[in-house]
Every structure is written in C-alpha cells, then in structure tokens.
mmCIF file with all atom_site columns, C-alpha atoms in Angstrom:
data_model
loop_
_atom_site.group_PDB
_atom_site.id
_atom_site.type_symbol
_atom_site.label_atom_id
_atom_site.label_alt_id
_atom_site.label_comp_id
_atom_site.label_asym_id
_atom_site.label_entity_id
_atom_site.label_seq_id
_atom_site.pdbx_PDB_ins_code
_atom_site.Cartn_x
_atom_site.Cartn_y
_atom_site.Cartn_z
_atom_site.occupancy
_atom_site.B_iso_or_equiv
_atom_site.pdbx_formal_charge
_atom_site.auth_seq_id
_atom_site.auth_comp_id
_atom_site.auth_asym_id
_atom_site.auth_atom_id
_atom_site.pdbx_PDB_model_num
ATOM 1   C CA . UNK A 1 1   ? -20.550 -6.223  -3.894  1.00 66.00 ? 1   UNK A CA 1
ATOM 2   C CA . UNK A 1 2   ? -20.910 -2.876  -6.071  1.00 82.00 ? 2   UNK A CA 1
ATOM 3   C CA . UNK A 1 3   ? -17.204 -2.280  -6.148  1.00 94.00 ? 3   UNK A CA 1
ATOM 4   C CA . UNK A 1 4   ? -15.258 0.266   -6.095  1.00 97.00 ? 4   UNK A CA 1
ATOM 5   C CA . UNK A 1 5   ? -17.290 3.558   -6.706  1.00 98.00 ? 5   UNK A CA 1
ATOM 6   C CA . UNK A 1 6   ? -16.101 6.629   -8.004  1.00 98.00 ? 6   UNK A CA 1
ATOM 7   C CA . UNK A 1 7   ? -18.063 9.853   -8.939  1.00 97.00 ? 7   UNK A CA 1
ATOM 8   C CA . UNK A 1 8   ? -18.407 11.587  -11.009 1.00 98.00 ? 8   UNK A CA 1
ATOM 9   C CA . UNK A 1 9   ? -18.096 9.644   -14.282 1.00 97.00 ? 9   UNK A CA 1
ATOM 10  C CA . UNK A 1 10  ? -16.942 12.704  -16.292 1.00 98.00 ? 10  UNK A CA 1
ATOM 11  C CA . UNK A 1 11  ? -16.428 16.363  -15.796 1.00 97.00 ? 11  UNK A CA 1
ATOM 12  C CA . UNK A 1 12  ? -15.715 19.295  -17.542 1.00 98.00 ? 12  UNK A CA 1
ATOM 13  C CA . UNK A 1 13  ? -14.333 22.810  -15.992 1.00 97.00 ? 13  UNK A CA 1
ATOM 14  C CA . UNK A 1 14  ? -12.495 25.529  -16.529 1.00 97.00 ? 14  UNK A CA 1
ATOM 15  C CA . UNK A 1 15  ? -9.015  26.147  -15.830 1.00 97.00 ? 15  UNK A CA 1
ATOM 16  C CA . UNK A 1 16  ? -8.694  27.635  -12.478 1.00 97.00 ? 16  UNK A CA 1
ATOM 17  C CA . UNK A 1 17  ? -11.688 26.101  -10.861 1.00 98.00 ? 17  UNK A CA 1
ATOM 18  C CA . UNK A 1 18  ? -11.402 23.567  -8.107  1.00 98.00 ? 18  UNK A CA 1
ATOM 19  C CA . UNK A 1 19  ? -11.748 19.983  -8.942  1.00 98.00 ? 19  UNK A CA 1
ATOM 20  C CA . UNK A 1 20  ? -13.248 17.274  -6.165  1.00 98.00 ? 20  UNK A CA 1
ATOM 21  C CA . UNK A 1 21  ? -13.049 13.726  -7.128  1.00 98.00 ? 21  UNK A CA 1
ATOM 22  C CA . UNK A 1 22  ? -14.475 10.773  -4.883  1.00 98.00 ? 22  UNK A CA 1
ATOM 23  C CA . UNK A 1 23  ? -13.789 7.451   -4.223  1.00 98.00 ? 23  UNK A CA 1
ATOM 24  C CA . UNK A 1 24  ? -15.808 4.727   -2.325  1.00 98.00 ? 24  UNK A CA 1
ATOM 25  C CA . UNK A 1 25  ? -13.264 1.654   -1.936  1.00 97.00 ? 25  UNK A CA 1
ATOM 26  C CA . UNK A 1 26  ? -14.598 -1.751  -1.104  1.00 96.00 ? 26  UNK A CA 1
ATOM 27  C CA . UNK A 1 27  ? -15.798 -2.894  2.634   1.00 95.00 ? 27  UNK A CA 1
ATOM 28  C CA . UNK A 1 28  ? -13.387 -4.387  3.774   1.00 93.00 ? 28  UNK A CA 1
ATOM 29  C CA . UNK A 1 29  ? -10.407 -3.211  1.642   1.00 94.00 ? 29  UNK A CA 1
ATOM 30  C CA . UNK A 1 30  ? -7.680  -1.504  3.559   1.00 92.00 ? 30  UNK A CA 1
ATOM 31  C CA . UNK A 1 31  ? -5.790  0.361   1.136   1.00 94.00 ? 31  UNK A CA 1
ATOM 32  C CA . UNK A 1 32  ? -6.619  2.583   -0.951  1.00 96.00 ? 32  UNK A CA 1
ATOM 33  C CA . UNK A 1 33  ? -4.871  4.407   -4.123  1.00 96.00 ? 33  UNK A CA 1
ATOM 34  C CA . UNK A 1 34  ? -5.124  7.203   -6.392  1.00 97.00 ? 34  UNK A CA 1
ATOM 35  C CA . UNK A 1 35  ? -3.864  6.874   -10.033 1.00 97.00 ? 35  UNK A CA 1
ATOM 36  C CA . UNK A 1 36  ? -3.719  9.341   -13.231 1.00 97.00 ? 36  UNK A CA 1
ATOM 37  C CA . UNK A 1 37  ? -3.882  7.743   -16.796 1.00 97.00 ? 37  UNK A CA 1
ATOM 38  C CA . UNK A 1 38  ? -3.039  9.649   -19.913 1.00 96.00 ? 38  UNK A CA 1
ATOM 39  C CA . UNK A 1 39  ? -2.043  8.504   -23.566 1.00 92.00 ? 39  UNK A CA 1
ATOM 40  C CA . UNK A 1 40  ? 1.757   9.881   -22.659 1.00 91.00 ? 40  UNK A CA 1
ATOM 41  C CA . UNK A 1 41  ? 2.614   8.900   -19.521 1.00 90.00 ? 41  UNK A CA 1
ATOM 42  C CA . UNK A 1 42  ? 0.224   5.850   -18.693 1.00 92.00 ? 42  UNK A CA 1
ATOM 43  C CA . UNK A 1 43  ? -0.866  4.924   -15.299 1.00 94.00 ? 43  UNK A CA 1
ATOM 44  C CA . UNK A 1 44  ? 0.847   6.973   -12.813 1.00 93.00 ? 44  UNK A CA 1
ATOM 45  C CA . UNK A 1 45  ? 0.210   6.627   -8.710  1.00 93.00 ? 45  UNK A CA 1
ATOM 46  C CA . UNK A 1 46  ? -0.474  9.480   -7.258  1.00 96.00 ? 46  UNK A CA 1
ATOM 47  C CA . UNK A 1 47  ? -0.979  8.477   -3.680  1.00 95.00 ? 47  UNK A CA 1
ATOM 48  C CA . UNK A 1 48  ? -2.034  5.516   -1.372  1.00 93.00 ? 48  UNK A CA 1
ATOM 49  C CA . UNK A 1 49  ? -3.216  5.199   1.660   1.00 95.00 ? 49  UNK A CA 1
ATOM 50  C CA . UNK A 1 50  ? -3.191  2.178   4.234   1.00 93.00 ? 50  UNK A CA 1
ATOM 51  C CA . UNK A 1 51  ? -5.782  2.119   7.038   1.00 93.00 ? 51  UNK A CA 1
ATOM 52  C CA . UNK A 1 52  ? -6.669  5.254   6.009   1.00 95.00 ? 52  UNK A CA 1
ATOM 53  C CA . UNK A 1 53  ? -3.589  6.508   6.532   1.00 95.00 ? 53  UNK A CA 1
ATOM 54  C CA . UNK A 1 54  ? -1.360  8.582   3.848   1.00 94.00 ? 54  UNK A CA 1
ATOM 55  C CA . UNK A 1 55  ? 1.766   6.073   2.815   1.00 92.00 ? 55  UNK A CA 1
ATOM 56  C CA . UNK A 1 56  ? 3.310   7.613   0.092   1.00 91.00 ? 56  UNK A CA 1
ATOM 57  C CA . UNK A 1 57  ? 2.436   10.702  -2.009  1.00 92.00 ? 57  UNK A CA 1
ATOM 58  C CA . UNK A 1 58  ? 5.573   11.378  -3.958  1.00 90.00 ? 58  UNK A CA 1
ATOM 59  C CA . UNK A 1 59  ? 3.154   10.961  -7.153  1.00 91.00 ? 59  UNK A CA 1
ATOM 60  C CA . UNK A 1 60  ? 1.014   13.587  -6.651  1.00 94.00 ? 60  UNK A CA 1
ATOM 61  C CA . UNK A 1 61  ? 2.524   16.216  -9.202  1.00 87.00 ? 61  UNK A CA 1
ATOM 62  C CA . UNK A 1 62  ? 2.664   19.463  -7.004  1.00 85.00 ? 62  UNK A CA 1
ATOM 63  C CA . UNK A 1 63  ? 0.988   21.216  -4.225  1.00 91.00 ? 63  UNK A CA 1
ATOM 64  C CA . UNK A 1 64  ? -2.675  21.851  -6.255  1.00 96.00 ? 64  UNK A CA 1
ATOM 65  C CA . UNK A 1 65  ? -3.119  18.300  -5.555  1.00 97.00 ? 65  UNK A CA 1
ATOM 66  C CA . UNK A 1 66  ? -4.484  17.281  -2.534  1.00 97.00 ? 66  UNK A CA 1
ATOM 67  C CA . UNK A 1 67  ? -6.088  13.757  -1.248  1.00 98.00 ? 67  UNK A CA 1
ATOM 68  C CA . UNK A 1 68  ? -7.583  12.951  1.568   1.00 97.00 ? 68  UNK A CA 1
ATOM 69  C CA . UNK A 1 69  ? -9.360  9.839   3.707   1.00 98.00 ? 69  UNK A CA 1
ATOM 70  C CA . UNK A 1 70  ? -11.172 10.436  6.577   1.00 97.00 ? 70  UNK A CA 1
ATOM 71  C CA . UNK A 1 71  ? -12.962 7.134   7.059   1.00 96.00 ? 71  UNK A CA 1
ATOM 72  C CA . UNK A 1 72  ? -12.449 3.817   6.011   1.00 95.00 ? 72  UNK A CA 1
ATOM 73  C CA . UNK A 1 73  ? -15.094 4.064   3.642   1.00 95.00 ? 73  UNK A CA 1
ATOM 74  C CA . UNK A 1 74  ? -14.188 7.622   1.620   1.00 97.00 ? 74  UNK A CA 1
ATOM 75  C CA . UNK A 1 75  ? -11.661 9.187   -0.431  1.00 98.00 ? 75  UNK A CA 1
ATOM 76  C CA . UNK A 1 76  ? -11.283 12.783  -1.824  1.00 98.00 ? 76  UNK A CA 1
ATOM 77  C CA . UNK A 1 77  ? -8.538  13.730  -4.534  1.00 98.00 ? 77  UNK A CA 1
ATOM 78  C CA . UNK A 1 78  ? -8.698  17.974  -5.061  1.00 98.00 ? 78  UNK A CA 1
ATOM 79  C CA . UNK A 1 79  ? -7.516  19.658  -7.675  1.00 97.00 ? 79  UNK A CA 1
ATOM 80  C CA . UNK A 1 80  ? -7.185  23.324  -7.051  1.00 97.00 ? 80  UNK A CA 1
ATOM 81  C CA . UNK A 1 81  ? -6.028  25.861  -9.217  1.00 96.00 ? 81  UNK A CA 1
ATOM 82  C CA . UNK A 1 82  ? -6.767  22.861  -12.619 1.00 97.00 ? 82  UNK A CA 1
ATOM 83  C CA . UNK A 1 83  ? -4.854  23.185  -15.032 1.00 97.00 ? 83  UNK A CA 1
ATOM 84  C CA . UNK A 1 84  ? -5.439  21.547  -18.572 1.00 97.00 ? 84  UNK A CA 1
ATOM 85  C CA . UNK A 1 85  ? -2.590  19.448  -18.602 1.00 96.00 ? 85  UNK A CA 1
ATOM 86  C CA . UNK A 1 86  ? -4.458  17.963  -15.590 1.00 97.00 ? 86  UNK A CA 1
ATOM 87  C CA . UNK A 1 87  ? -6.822  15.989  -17.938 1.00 98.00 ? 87  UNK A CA 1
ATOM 88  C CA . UNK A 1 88  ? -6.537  12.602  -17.459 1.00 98.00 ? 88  UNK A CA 1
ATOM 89  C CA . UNK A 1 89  ? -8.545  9.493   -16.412 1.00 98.00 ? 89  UNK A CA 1
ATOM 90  C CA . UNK A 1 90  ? -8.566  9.104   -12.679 1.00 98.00 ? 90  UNK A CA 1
ATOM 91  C CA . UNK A 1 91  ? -9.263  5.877   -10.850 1.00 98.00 ? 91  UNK A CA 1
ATOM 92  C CA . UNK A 1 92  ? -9.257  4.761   -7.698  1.00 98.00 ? 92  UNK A CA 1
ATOM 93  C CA . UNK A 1 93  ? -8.664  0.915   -6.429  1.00 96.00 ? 93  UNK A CA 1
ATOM 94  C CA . UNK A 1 94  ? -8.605  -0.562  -3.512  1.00 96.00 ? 94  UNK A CA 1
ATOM 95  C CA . UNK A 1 95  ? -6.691  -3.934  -2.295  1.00 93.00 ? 95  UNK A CA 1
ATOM 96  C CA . UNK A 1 96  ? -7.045  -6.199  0.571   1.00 89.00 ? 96  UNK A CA 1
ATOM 97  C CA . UNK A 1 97  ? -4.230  -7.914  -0.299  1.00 79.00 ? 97  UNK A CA 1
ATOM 98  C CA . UNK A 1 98  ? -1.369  -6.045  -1.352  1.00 73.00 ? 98  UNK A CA 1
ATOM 99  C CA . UNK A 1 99  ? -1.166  -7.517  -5.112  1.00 79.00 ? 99  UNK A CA 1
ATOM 100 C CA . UNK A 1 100 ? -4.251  -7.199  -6.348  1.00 87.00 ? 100 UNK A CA 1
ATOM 101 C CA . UNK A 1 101 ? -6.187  -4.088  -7.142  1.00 92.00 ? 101 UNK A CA 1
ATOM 102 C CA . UNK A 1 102 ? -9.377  -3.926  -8.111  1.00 95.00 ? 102 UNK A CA 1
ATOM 103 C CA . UNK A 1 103 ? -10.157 -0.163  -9.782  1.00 97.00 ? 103 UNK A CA 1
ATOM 104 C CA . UNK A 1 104 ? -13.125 1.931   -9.613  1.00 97.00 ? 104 UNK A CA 1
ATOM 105 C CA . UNK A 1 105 ? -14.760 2.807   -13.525 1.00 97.00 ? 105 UNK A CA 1
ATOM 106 C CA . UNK A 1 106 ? -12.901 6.045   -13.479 1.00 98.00 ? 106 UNK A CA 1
ATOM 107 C CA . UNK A 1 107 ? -12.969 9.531   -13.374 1.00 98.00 ? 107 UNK A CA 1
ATOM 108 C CA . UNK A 1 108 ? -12.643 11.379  -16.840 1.00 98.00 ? 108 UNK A CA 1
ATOM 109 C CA . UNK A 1 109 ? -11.424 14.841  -16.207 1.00 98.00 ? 109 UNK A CA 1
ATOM 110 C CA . UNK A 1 110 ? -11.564 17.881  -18.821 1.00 98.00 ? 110 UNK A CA 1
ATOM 111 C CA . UNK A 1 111 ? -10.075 20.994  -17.942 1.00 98.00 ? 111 UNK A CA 1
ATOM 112 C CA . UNK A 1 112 ? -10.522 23.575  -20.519 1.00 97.00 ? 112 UNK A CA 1
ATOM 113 C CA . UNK B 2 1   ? 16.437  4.557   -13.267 1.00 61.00 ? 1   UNK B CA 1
ATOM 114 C CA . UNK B 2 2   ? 13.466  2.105   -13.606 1.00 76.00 ? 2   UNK B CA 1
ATOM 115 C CA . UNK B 2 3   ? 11.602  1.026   -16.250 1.00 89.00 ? 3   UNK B CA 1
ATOM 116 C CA . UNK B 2 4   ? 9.220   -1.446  -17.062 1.00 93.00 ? 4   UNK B CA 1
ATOM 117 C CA . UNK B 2 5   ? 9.382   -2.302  -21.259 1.00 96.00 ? 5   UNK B CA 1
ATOM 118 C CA . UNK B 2 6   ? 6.938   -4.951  -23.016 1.00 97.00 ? 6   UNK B CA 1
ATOM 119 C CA . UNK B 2 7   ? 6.243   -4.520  -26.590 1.00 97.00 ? 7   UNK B CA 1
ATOM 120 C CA . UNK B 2 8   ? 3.146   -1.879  -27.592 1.00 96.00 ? 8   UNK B CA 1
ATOM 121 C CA . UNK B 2 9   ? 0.776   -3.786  -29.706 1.00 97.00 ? 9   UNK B CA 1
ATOM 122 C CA . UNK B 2 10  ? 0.810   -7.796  -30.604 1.00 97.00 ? 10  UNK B CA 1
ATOM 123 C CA . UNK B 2 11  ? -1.618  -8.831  -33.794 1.00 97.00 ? 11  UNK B CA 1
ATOM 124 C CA . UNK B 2 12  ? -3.203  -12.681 -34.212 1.00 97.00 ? 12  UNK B CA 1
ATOM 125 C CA . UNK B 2 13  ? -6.186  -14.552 -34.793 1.00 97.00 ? 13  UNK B CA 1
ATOM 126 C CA . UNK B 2 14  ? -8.862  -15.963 -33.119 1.00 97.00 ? 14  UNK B CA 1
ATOM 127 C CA . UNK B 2 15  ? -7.595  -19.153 -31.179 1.00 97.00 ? 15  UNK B CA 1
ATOM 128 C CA . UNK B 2 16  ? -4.215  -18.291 -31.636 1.00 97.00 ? 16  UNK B CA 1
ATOM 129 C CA . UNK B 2 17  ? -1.670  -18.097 -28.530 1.00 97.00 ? 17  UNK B CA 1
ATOM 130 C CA . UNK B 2 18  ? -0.137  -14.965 -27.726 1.00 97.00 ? 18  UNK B CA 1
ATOM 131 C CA . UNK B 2 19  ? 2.656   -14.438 -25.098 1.00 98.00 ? 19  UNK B CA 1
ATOM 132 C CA . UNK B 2 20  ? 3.520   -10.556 -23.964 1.00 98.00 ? 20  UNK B CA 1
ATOM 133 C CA . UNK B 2 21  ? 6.787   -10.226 -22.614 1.00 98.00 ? 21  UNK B CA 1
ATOM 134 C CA . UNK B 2 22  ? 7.725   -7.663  -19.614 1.00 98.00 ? 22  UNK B CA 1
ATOM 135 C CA . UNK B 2 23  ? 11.530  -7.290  -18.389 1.00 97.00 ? 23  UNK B CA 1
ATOM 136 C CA . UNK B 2 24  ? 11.949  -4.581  -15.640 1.00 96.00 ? 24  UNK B CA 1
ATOM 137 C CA . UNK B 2 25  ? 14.540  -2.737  -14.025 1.00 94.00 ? 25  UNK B CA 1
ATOM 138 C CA . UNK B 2 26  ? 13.304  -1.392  -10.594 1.00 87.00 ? 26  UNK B CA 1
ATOM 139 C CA . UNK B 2 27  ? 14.799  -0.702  -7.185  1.00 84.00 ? 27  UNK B CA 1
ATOM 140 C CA . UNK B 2 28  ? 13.089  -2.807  -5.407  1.00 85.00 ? 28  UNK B CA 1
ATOM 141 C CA . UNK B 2 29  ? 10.557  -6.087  -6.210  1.00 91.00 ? 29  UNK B CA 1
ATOM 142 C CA . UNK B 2 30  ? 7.887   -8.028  -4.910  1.00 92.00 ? 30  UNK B CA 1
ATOM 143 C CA . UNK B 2 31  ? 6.459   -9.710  -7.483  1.00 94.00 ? 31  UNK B CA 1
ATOM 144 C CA . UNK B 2 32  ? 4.929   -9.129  -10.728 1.00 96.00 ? 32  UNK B CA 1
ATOM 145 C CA . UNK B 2 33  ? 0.692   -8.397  -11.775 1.00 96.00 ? 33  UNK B CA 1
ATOM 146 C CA . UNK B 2 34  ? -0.700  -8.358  -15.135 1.00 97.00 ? 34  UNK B CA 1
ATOM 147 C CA . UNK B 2 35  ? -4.299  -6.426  -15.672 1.00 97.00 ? 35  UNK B CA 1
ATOM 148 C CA . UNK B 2 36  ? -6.381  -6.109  -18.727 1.00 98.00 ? 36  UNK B CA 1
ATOM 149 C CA . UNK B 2 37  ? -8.086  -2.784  -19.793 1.00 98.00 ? 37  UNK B CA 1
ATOM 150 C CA . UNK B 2 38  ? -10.918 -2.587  -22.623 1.00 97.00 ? 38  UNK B CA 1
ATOM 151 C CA . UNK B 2 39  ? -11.431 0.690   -24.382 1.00 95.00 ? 39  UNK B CA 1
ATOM 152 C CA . UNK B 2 40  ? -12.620 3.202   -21.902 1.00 92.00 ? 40  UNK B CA 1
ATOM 153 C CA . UNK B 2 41  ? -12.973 0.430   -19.271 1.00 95.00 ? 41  UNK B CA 1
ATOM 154 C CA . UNK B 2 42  ? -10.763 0.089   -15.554 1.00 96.00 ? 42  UNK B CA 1
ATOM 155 C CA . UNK B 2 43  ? -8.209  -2.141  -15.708 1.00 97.00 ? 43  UNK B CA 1
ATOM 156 C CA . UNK B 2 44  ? -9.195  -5.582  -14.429 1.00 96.00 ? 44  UNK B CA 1
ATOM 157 C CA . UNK B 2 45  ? -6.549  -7.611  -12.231 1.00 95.00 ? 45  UNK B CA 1
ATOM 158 C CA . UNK B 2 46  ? -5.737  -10.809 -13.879 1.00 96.00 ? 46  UNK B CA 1
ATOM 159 C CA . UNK B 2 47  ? -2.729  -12.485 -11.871 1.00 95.00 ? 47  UNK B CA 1
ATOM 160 C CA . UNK B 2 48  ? 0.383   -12.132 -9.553  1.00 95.00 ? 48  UNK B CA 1
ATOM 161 C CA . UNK B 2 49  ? 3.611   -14.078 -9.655  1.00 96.00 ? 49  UNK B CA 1
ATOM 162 C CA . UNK B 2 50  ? 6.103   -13.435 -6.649  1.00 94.00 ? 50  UNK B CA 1
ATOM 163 C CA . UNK B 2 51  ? 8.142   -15.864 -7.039  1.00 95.00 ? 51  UNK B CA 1
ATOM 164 C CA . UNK B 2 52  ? 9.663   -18.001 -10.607 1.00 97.00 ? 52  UNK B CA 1
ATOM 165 C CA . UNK B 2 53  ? 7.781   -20.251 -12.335 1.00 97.00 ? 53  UNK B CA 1
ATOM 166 C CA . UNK B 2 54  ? 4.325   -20.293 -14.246 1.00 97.00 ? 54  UNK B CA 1
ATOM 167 C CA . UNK B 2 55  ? 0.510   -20.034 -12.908 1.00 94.00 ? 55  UNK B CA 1
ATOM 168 C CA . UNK B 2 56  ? -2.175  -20.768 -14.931 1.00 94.00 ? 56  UNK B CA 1
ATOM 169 C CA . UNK B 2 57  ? -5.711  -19.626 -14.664 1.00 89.00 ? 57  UNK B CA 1
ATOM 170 C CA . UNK B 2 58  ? -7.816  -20.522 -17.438 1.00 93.00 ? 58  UNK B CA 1
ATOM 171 C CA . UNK B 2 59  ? -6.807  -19.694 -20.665 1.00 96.00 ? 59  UNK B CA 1
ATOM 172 C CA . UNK B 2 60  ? -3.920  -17.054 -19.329 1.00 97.00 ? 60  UNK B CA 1
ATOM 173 C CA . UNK B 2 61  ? -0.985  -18.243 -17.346 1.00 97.00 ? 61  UNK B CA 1
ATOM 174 C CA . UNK B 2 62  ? 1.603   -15.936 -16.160 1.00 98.00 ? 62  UNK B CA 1
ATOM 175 C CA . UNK B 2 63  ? 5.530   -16.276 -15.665 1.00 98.00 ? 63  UNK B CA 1
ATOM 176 C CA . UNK B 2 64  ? 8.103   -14.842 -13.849 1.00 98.00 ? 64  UNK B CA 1
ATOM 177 C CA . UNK B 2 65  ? 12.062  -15.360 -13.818 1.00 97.00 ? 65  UNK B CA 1
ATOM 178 C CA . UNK B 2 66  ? 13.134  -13.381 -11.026 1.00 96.00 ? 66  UNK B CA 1
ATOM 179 C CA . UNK B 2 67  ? 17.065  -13.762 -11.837 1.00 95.00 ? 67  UNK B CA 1
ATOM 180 C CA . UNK B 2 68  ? 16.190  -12.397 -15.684 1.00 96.00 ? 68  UNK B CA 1
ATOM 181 C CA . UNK B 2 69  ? 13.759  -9.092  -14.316 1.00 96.00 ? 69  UNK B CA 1
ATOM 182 C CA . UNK B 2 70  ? 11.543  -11.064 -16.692 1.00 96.00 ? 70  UNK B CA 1
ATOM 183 C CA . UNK B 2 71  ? 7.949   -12.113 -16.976 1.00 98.00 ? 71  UNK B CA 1
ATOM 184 C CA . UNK B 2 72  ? 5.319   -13.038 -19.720 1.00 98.00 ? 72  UNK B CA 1
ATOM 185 C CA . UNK B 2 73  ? 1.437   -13.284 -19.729 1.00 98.00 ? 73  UNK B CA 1
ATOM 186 C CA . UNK B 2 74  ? 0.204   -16.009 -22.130 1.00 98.00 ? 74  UNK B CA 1
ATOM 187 C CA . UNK B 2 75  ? -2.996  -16.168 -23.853 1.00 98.00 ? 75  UNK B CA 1
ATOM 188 C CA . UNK B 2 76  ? -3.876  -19.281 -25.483 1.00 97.00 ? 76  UNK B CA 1
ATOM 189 C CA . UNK B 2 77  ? -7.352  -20.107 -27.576 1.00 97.00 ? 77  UNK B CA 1
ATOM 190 C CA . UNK B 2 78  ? -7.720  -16.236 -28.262 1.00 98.00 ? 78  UNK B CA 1
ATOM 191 C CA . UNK B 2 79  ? -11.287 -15.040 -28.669 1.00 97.00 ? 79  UNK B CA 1
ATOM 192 C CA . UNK B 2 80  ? -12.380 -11.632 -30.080 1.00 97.00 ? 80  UNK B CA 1
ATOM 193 C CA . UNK B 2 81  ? -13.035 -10.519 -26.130 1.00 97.00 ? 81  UNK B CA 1
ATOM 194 C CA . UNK B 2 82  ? -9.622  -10.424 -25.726 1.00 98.00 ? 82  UNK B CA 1
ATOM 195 C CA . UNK B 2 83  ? -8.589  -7.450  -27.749 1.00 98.00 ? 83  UNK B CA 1
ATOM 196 C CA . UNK B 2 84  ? -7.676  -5.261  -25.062 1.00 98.00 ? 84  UNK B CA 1
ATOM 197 C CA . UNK B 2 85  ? -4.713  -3.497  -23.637 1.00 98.00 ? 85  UNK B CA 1
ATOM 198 C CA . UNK B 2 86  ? -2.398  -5.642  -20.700 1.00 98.00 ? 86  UNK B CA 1
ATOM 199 C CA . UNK B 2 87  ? -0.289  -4.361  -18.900 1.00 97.00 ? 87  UNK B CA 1
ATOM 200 C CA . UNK B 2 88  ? 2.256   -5.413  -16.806 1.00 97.00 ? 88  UNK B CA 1
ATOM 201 C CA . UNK B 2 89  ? 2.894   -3.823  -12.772 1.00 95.00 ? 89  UNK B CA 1
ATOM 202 C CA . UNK B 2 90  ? 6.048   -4.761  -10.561 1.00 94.00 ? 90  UNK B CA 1
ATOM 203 C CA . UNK B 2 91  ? 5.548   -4.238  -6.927  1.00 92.00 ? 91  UNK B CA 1
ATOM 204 C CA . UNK B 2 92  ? 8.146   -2.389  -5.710  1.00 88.00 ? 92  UNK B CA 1
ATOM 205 C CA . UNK B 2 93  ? 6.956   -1.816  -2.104  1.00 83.00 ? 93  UNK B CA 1
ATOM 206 C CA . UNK B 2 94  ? 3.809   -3.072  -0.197  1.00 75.00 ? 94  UNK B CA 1
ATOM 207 C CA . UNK B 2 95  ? 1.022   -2.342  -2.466  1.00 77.00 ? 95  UNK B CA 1
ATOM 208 C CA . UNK B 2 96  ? 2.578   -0.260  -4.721  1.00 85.00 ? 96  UNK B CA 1
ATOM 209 C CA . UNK B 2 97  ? 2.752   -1.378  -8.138  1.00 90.00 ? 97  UNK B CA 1
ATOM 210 C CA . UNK B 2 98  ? 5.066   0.620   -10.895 1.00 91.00 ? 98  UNK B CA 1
ATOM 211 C CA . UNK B 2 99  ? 2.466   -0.016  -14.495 1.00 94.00 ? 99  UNK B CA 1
ATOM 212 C CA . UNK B 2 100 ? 4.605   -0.692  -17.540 1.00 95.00 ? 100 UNK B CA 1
ATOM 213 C CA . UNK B 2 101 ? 3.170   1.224   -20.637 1.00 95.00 ? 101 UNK B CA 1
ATOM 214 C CA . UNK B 2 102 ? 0.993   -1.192  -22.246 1.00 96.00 ? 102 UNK B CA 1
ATOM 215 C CA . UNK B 2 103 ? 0.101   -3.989  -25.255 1.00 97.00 ? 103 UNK B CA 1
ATOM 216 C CA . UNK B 2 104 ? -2.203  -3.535  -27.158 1.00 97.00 ? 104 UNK B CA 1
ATOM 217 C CA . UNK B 2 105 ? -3.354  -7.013  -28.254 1.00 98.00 ? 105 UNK B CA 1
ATOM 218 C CA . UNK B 2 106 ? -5.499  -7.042  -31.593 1.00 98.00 ? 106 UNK B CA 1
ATOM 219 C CA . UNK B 2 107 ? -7.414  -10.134 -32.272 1.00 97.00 ? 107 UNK B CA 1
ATOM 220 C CA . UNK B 2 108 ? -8.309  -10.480 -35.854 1.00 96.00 ? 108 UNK B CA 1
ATOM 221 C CA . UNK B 2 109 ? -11.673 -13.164 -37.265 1.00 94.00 ? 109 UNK B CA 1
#
C-alpha cells in the first residue's frame, strides 16, 4: 500500500496566483480530510469529506479556498487569490474507520 | 469555548517513562487519539481510547477518564526515536478530530 499521496511536496508562488493541491487517499478509505499546520495555530481541519461527499467545511478560512472530490480516489484543495499568510503545511488523510487517520507526507506551501 | 491543553515540551532520558497529559473541554466527544510527528514528517496515528481505562500497545499505552475530560499517553523504556512531537485529538463528531497544540518530547543520551 503506497499510502496516502499528496503532490506536490513543496511549492513556491507568488501572492495572487492560484494554488492546486492534490490528494490521493487510500483504496478503500472512505473519508477523506483536508488540514492546515502552522507554528501558531497547529493543525487546523479545513474540510472532510465522506463518500466523497462534502461533510463539513466550516474550516476552510474564506471563500479563496475551495476543495473538491470527484471520485473516490482524488482530492483537490484551491487556493485562489494566495495570500502569504496562506503558508502552511497541508496534508491530507484518509480513515476507514472514523478514529484513525493516516496522513499523506504533506504539502509545504510558500506564498511570497 | 473548547480547548484541548497538554503541556508543550517534556525532557528525559533514554529508558525513562514519560506520561503527557491532555484535559479537554469540547462540545461534543467520542473518544480520544494520540499521533506522533517527527520533524518535517506527517503525523503518525498511534492509538484511540473511547471509552475509560488504559490500552497498551507496546511500549505506549494510552488513558482516558471520560468523567475528568482527561487523558494521558505513556511512554515507557524511551529510546532516542522517540523525540518527536504528540499530540493529542478529541473526536468531537464522526471523524472529526479537534488536535490539541502539541509536546514536544526531548529524549536526552
């Protein structure tokens, strides 16, 4: 099992440019969540989704943040205007079971 | 409000025991998790109590007093691998898991 898969490993971009990050959860997993980590405010949810279905989204900071997953296998988070306060570590996990996650390497984002 | 508070960085030597304490305050619960996270790493699942009492895998065991809003994550016979962050999650709906801030556990030679 490769695990949870996220791409890209790092990126850099400008304020104002759009932002696509991308999850691949694990076969078999049903849910699927989104979650920001930064020195000052931790881990943070940002979204989760259940059969591919959107569940709760009240973490996702404001309307330049988008998710979306269209199969069972494949996850988008957008970021569009970024800001640099947006910088954070990103990750993905996915759960079968409801109490155990198991997270993706992570998404370090840069917005200069 | 809700809040999750366990102490930010614990200090001992190798095979020492460590225990990380985690009281809560949410609006709702469903049990507790505990995850490790090395520098620059994902955090890494390590154990889920729903309901009171202790469960032991290996060297960790986990607790949970659901009356107190209080759990603990004990590591006995530390080695140097276990320098890493833990953190502590409460469930407060299906799935969704509220992360405490951290402890950063330093294991000296």
């Amino acid at each position: 099992d490769a695990g949870v898969i996220q791409s890209p490993r790092h990126e850099v971009t400008e304020m104002g440019q759009e932002v696509t990050l991308r999850c691949k959860p694990i076969s078999g997993h049903n849910s699927l969540f989104w979650y920001r980590q930064t020195m000052m405010r931790g881990l943070e949810l940002l979204i989760y989704f259940n059969n591919n279905v959107p569940i709760d989204d009240s973490g996702m900071p404001e309307d330049r943040f988008s998710a979306k997953m269209p199969n069972a296998s494949f996850s988008t988070l957008k970021i569009q205007p970024s800001e640099p306060r947006d910088s954070a570590v990103y990750f993905c996990a996915s759960s079968s079971q409801g109490y155990g996650y198991t997270f993706g390497s992570g998404t370090r984002l840069t917005v200069v | 409000g809700q809040s999750l508070e366990q102490p930010s960085e614990v200090t001992a030597v190798e095979g020492a025991i460590v225990q990380i304490n985690c009281t809560y305050q949410t609006s709702g619960f469903y049990g507790l998790s505990w995850y490790q996270q090395h520098d620059g790493g994902a955090p890494t699942f390590l154990s889920y109590n729903a309901l009171d009492g202790l469960e032991e895998t290996g060297r960790f065991s986990s607790f949970l007093s659901r009356s107190d809003s209080y759990g603990y994550l004990l590591l006995q016979e530390l080695q140097m691998k276990d320098s890493a962050s833990y953190f502590c999650a409460v469930s407060v709906g299906w799935g969704k898991f509220q992360f405490g801030a951290g402890t950063q556990v330093v294991v000296t030679p």
